[in-house]
Coordinates of C-alpha atoms in Angstrom, one line a residue:
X97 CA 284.2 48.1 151.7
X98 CA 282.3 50.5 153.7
X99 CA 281.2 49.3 157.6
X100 CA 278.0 47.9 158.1
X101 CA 276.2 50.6 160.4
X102 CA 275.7 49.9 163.9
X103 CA 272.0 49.7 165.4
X104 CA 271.3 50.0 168.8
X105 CA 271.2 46.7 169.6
X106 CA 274.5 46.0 167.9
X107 CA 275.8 49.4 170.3
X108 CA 274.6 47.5 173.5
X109 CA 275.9 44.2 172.6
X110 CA 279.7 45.7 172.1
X111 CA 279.2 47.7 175.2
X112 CA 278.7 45.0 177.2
X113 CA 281.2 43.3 175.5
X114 CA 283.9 46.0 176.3
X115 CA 283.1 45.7 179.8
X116 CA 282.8 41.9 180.5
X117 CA 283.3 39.8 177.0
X118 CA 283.2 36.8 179.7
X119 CA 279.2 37.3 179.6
X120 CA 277.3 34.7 178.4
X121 CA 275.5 34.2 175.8
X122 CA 272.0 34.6 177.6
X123 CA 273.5 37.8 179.8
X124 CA 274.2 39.3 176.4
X125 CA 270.1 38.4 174.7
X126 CA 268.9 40.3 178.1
X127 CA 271.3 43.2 178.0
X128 CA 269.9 44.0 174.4
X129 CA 266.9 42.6 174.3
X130 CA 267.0 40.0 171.7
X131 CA 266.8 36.5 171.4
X132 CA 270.0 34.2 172.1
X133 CA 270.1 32.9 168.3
X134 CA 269.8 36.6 167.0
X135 CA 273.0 37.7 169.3
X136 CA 274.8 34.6 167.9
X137 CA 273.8 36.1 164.5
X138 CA 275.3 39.5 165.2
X139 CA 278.2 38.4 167.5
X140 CA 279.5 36.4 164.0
X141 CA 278.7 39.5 161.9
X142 CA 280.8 41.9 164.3
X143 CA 283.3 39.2 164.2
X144 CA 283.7 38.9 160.7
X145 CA 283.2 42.5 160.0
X146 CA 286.2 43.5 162.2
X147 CA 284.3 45.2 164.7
X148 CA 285.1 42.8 167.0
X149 CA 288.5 42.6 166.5
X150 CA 290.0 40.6 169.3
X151 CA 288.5 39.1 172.9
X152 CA 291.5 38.9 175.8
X153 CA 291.9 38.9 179.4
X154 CA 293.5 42.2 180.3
X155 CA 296.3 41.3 182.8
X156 CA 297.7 43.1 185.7
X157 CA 301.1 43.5 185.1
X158 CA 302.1 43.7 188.4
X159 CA 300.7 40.1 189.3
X160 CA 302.4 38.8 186.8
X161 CA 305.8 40.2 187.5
X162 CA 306.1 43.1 185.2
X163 CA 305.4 46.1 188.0
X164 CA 306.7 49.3 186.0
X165 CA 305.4 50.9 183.1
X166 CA 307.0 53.3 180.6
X167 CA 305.8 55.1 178.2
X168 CA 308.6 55.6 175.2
X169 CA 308.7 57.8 172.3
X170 CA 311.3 57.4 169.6
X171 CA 312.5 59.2 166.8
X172 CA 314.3 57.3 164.0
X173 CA 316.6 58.5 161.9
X174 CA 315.1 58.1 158.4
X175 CA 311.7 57.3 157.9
X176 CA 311.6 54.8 154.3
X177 CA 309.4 52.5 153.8
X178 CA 311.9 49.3 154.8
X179 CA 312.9 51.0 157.9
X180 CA 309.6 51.7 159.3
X181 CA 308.6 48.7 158.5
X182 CA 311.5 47.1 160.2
X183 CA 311.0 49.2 163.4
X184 CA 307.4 48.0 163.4
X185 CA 308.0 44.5 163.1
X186 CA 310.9 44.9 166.2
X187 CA 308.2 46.4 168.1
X188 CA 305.5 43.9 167.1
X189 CA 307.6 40.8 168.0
X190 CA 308.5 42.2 171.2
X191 CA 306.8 41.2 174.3
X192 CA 306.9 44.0 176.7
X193 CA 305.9 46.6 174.1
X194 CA 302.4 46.8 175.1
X195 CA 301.2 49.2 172.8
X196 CA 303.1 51.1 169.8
X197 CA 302.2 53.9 167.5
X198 CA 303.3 55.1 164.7
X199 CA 302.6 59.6 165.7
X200 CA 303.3 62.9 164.2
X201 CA 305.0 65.3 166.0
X202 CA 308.5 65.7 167.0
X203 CA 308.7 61.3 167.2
X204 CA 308.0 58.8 165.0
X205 CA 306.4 56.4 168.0
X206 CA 304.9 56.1 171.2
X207 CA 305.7 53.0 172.7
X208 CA 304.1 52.0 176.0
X209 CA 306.2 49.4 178.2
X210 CA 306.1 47.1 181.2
X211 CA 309.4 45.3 182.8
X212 CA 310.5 43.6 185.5
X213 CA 312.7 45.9 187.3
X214 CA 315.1 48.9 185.5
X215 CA 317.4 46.0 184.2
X216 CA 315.0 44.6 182.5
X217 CA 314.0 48.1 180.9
X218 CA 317.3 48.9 180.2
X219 CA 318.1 45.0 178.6
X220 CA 314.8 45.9 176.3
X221 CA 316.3 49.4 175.2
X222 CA 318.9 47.8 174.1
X223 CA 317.2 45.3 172.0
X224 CA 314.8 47.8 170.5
X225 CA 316.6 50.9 170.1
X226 CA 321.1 50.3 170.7
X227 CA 321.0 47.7 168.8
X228 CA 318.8 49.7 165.5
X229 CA 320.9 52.1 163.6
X230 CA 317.7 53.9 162.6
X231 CA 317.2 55.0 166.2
X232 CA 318.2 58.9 166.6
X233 CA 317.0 59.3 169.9
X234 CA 314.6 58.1 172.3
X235 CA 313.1 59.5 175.9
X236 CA 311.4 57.6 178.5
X237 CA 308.9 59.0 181.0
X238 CA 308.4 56.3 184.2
X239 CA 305.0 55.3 184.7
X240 CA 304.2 56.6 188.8
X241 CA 300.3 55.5 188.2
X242 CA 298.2 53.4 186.1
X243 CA 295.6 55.9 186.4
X244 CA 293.2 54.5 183.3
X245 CA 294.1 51.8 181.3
X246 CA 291.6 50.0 178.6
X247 CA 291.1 50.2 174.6
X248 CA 287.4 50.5 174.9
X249 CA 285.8 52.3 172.3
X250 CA 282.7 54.6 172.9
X251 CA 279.8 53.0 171.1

């Protein structure tokens, strides 16, 4: 099924959304120009559609007790179908993997991290990668800076 194409008002309304999805309802009919029932209409339709596909409160790790970041990639061993699939589903279920993706390249995934302290980091290497037979190798750069962090999309 092909996407629905985007209009400007459509643009404006995922924009804002991207920046603030706490807005209201009325914010959003201003920001675009459109009436409140018409932005209901569209906010459903991005829903459904999947352009929408999630609205969360981006935390701050640090406030919540997860102060380092690291940013992992991993190579596995053999790459069939069950054990990718068993990789991702570690690395889904897992907490303080933040973001994970499957790459090309010398690894098979990037995997971005937050813990506690190094303990905790080290505790979660073992989970997701001593513990997995399918793990080759795996090297770790320490984050020293959030310097941008977001999954906005240019619209």
């Amino acid at each position: 099924m092909a996407a629905e194409p985007l209009d400007q008002a459509d643009r404006i309304l995922l924009d804002q959304l991207q920046t603030d999805a706490t807005q209201g309802i009325d914010a959003l009919a201003h920001a675009c120009g459109l009436s409140v029932a018409s932005v209901q209409r569209r906010l459903k339709r991005l829903r459904v559609s999947g352009a929408i596909a999630r609205e969360v409160a981006q935390l701050e790790p640090a406030a919540v007790g997860m102060p380092m970041t690291f940013v992992i990639m991993v190579e596995l061993e053999r790459e069939r179908r069950e054990q990718l699939a068993d990789f991702r589903a570690r690395v889904r279920d897992e907490p303080q993997v933040q973001q994970a993706y499957y790459v090309t390249g010398e690894s098979d995934f990037a995997l971005v991290c937050v813990a506690k302290d190094m303990a905790d980091f080290e505790a979660l290497t073992h989970r997701l990668f001593f513990e997995n037979g399918n793990v080759r190798r795996f090297r770790t750069s320490v984050v020293m800076e959030r310097t941008k962090v977001g999954l906005s999309v240019p619209v």
